[in-house]
PDB file of C-alpha atoms in Angstrom:
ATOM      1  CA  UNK A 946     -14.913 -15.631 -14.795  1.00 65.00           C
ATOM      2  CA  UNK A 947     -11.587 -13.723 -14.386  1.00 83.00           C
ATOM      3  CA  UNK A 948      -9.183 -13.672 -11.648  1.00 91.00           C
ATOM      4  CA  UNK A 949      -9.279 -10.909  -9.325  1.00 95.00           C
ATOM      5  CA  UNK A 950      -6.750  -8.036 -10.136  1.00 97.00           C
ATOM      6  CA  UNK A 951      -4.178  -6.898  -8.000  1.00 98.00           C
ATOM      7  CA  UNK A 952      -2.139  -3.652  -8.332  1.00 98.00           C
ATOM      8  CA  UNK A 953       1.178  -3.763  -6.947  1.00 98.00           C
ATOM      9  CA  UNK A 954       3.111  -0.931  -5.528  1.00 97.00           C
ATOM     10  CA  UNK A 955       6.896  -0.290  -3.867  1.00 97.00           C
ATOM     11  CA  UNK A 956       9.354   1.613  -3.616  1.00 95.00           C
ATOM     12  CA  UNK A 957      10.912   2.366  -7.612  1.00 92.00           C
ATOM     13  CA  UNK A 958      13.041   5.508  -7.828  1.00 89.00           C
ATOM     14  CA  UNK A 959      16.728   4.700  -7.056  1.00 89.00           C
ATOM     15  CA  UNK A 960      16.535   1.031  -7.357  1.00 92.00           C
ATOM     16  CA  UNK A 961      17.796  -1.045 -10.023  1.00 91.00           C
ATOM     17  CA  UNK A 962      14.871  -1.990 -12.245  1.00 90.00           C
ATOM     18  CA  UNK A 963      15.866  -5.230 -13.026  1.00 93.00           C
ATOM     19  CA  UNK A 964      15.722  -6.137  -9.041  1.00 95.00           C
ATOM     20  CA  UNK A 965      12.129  -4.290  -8.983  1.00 95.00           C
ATOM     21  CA  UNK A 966      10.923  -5.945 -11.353  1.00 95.00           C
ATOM     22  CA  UNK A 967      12.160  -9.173 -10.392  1.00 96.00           C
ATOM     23  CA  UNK A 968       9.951  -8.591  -6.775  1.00 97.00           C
ATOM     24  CA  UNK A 969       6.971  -7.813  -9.356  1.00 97.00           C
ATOM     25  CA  UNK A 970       7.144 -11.596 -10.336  1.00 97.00           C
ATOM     26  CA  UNK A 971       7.871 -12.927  -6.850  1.00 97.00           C
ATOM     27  CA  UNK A 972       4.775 -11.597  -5.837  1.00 97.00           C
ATOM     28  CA  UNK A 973       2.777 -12.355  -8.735  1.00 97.00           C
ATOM     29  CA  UNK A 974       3.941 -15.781  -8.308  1.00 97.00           C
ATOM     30  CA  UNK A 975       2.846 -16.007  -4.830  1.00 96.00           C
ATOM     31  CA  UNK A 976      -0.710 -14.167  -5.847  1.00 97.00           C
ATOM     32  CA  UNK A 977      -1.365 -16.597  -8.493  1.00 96.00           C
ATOM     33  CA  UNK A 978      -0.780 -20.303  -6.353  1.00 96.00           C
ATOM     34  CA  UNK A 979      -3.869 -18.327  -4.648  1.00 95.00           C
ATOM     35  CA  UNK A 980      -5.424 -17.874  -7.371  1.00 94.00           C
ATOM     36  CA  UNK A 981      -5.794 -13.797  -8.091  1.00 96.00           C
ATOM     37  CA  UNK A 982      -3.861 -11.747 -10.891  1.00 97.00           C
ATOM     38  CA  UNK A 983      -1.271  -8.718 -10.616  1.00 97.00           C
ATOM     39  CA  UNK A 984      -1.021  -5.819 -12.350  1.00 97.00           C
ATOM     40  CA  UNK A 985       2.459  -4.213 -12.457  1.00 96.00           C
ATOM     41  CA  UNK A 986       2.576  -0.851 -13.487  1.00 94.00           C
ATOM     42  CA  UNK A 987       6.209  -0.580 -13.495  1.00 92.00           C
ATOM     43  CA  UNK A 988       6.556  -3.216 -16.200  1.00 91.00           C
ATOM     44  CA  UNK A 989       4.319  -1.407 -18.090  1.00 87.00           C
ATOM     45  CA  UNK A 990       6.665   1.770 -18.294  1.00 80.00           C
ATOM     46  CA  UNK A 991       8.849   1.119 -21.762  1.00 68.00           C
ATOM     47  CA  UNK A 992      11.271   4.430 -21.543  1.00 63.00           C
ATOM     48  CA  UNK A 993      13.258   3.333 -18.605  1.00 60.00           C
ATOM     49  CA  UNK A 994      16.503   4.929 -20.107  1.00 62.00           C
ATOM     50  CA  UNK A 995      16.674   8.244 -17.882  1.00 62.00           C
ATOM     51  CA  UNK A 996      14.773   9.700 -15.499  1.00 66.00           C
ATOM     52  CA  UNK A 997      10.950  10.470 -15.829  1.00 69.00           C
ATOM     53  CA  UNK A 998      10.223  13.715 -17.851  1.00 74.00           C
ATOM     54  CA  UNK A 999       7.306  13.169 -18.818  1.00 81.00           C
ATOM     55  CA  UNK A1000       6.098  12.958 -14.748  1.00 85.00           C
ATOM     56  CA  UNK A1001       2.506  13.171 -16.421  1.00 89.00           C
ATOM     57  CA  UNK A1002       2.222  10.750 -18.042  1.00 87.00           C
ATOM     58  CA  UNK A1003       3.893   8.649 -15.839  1.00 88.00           C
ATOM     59  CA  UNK A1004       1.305   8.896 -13.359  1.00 92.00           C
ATOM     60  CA  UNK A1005      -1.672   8.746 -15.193  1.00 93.00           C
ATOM     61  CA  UNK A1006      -0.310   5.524 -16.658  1.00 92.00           C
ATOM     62  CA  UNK A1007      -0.033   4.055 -13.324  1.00 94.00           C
ATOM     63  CA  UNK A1008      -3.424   5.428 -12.147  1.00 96.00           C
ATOM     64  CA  UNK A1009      -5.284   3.780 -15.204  1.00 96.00           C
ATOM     65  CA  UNK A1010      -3.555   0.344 -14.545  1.00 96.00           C
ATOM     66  CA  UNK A1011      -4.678   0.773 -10.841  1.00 97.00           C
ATOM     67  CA  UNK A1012      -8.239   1.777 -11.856  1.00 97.00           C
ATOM     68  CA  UNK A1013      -8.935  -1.342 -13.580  1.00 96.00           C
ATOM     69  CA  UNK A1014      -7.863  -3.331 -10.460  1.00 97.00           C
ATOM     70  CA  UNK A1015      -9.607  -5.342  -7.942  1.00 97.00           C
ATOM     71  CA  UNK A1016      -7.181  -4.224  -4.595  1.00 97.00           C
ATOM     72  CA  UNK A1017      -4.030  -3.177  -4.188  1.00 98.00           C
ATOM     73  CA  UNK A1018      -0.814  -4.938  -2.209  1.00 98.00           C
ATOM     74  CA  UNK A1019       2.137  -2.202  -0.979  1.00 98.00           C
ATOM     75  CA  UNK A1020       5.243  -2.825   0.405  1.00 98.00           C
ATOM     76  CA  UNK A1021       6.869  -0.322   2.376  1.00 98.00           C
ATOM     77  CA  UNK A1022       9.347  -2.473   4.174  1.00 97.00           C
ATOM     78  CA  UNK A1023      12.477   0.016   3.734  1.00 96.00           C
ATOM     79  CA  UNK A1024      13.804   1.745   6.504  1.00 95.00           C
ATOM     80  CA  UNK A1025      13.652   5.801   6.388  1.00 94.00           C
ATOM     81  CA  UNK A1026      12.702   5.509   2.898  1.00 95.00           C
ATOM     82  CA  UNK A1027      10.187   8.383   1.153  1.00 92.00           C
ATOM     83  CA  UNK A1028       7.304   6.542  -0.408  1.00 95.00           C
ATOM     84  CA  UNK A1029       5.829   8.951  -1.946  1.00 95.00           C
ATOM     85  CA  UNK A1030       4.467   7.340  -4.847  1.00 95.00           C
ATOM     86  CA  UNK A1031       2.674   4.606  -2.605  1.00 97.00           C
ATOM     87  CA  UNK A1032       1.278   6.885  -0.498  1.00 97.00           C
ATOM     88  CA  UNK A1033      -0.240   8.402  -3.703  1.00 97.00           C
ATOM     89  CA  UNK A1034      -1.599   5.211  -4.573  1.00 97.00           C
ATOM     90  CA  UNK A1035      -2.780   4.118  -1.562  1.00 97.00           C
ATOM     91  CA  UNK A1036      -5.015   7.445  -1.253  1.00 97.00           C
ATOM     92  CA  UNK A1037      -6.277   6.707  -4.974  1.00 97.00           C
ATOM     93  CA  UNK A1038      -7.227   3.507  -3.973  1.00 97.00           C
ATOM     94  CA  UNK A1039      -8.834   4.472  -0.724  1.00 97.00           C
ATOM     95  CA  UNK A1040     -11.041   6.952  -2.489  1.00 96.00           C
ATOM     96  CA  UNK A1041     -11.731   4.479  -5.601  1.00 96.00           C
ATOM     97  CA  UNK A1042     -12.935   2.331  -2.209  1.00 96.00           C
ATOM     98  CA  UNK A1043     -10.714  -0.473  -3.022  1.00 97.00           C
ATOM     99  CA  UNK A1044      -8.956  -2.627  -0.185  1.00 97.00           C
ATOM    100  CA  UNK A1045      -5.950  -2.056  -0.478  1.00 97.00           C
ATOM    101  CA  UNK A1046      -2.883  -4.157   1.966  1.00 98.00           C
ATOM    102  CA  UNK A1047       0.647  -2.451   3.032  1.00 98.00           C
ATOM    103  CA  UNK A1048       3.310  -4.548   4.640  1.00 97.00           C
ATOM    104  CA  UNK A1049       6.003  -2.423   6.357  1.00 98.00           C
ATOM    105  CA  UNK A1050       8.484  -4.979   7.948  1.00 97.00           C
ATOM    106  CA  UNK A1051      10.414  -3.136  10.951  1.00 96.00           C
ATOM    107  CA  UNK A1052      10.019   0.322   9.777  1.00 96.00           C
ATOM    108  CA  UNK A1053       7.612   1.586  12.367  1.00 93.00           C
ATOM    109  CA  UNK A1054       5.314   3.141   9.646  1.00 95.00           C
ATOM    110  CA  UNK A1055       2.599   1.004  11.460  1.00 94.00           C
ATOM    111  CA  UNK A1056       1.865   3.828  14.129  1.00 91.00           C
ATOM    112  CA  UNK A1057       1.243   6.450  10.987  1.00 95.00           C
ATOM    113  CA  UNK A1058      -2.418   7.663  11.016  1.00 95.00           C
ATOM    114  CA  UNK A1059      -2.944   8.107   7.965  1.00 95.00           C
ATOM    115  CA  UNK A1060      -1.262   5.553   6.657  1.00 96.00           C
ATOM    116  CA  UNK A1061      -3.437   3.417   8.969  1.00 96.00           C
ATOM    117  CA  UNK A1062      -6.695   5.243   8.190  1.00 95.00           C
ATOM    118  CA  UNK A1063      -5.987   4.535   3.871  1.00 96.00           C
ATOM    119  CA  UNK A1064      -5.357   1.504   3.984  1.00 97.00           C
ATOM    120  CA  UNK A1065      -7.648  -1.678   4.542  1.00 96.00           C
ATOM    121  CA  UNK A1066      -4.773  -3.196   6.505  1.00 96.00           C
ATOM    122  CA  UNK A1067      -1.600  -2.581   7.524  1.00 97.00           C
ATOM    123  CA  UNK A1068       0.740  -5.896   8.598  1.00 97.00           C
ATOM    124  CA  UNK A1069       4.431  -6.891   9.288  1.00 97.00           C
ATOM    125  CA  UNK A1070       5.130  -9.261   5.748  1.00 97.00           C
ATOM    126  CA  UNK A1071       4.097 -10.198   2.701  1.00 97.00           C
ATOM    127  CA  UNK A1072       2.734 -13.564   3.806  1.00 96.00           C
ATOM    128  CA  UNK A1073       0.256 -11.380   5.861  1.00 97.00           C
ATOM    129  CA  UNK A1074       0.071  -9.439   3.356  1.00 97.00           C
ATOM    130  CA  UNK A1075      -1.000 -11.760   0.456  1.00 97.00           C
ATOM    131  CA  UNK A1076      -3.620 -13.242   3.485  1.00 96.00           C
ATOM    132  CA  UNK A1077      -4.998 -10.361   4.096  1.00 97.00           C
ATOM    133  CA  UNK A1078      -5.594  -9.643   0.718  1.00 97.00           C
ATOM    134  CA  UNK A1079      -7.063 -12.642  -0.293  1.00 96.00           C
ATOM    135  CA  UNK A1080      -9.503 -12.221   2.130  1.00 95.00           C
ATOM    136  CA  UNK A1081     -10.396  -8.909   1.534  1.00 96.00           C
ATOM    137  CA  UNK A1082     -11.259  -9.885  -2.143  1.00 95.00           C
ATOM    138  CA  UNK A1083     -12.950 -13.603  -1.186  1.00 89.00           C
ATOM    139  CA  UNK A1084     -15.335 -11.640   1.037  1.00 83.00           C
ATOM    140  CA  UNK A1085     -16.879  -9.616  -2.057  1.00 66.00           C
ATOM    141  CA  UNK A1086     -18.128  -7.300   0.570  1.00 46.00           C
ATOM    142  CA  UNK A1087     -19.665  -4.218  -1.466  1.00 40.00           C
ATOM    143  CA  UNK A1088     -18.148  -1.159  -1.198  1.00 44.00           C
ATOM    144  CA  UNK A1089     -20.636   0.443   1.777  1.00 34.00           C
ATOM    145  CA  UNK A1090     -20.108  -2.670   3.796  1.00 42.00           C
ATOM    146  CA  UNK A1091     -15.860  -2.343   3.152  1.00 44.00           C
ATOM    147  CA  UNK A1092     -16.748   1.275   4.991  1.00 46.00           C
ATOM    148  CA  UNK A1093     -18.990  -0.094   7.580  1.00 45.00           C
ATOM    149  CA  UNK A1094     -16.012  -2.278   8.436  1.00 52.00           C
ATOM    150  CA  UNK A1095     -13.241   0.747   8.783  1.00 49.00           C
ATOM    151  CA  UNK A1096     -13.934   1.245  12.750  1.00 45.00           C
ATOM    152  CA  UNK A1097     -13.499  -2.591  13.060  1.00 54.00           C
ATOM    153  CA  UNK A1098     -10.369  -3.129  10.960  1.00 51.00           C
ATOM    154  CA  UNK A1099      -8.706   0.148  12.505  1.00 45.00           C
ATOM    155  CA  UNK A1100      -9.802  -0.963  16.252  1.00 48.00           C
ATOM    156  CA  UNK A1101      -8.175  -4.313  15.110  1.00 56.00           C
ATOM    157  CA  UNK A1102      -4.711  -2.724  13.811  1.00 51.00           C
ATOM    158  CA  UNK A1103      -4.727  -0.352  17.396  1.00 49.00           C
ATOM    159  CA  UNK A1104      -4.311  -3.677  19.503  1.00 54.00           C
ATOM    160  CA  UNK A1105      -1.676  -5.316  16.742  1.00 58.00           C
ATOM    161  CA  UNK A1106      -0.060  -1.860  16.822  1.00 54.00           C
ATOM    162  CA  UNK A1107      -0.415  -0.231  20.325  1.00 52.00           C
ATOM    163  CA  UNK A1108      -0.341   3.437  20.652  1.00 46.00           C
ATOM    164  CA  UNK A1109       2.946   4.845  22.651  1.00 46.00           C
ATOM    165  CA  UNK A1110       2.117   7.183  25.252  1.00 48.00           C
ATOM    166  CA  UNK A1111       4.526  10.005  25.386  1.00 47.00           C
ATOM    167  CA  UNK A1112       4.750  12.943  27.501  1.00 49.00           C
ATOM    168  CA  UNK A1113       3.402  16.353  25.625  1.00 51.00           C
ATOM    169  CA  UNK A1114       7.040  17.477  24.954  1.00 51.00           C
ATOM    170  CA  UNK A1115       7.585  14.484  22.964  1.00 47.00           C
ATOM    171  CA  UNK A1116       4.299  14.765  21.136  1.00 44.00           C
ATOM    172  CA  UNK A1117       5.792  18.652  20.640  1.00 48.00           C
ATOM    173  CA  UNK A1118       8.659  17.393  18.922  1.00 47.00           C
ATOM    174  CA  UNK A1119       7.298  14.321  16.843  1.00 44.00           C
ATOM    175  CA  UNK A1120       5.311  16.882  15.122  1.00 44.00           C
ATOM    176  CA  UNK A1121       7.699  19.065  14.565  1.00 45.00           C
ATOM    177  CA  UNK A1122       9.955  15.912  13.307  1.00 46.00           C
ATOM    178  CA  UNK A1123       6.849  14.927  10.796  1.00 46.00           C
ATOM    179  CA  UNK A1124       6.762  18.509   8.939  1.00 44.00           C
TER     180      UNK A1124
END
């Protein structure tokens, strides 16, 4: 029987690749004392000479590697950072129905709804992270019962991750800050 698979995603554009890859085998170190696999699509890419061209290609590349995967681990941890490429795969993965794990360390990305609503759970680290993970996979729960469980898991992440009231000005200008 084979491991369970675990895609892998964070932020890629603008960072060395040596140090991205380098988390890539940090936390497929950590995945595997527990016993589950990782996929890494950056390691996959073999033009890293330039910037992406062939955008594409690119992306369907990633999208096939997360396809054949069991759930998917994203770290968002970086402060004011654009994570666009996550968000892309988190949404794949939501509609492909698998769980899927983002850790977002002190950026206040917690309180986004949609991030919140894609993904299976949304934590503080990696160690919560990996946990979470681990026990989204162990449960084998079938696909209909992973939906049955949304309203649970997101009542769950509303008392980790209170709502802030504001006043209806401030509402007023958060979404005019989010557009």
């Amino acid at each position: 029987m084979s491991r369970p698979m675990v895609y892998f995603a964070r932020a890629v554009d603008g960072l060395p690749r040596d140090e991205v890859l380098r988390l890539g085998e940090e936390v497929a170190d950590e995945l595997g004392r527990h016993g589950l696999a990782m996929a890494d699509p950056v390691a996959v890419w073999t033009d890293t000479s330039g910037p992406v061209t062939d955008y594409i290609a690119l992306v369907e590349s990633d999208l096939a590697v997360l396809r054949k995967c069991d759930g998917v681990l994203v770290d968002m941890t970086i402060p004011r950072r654009s994570y666009v490429g996550c968000v892309g795969e988190l949404m794949y993965a939501h509609l492909w129905r698998k769980p899927a794990v983002v850790w977002v360390g002190d950026t206040g990305l917690e309180d986004r709804p949609w991030l919140r609503y894609h993904a299976s759970a949304v934590v503080r680290t990696r160690d919560e992270a990996v946990s979470a993970i681990i026990r989204l996979l162990a449960s084998g729960a079938p696909d209909r019962e992973l939906e049955d469980e949304e309203h649970d898991r997101h009542q769950k992440a509303e008392s980790e991750f209170p709502r802030r009231e504001c006043s209806g000005a401030e509402q007023d200008d958060s979404r005019r800050d989010q557009r």
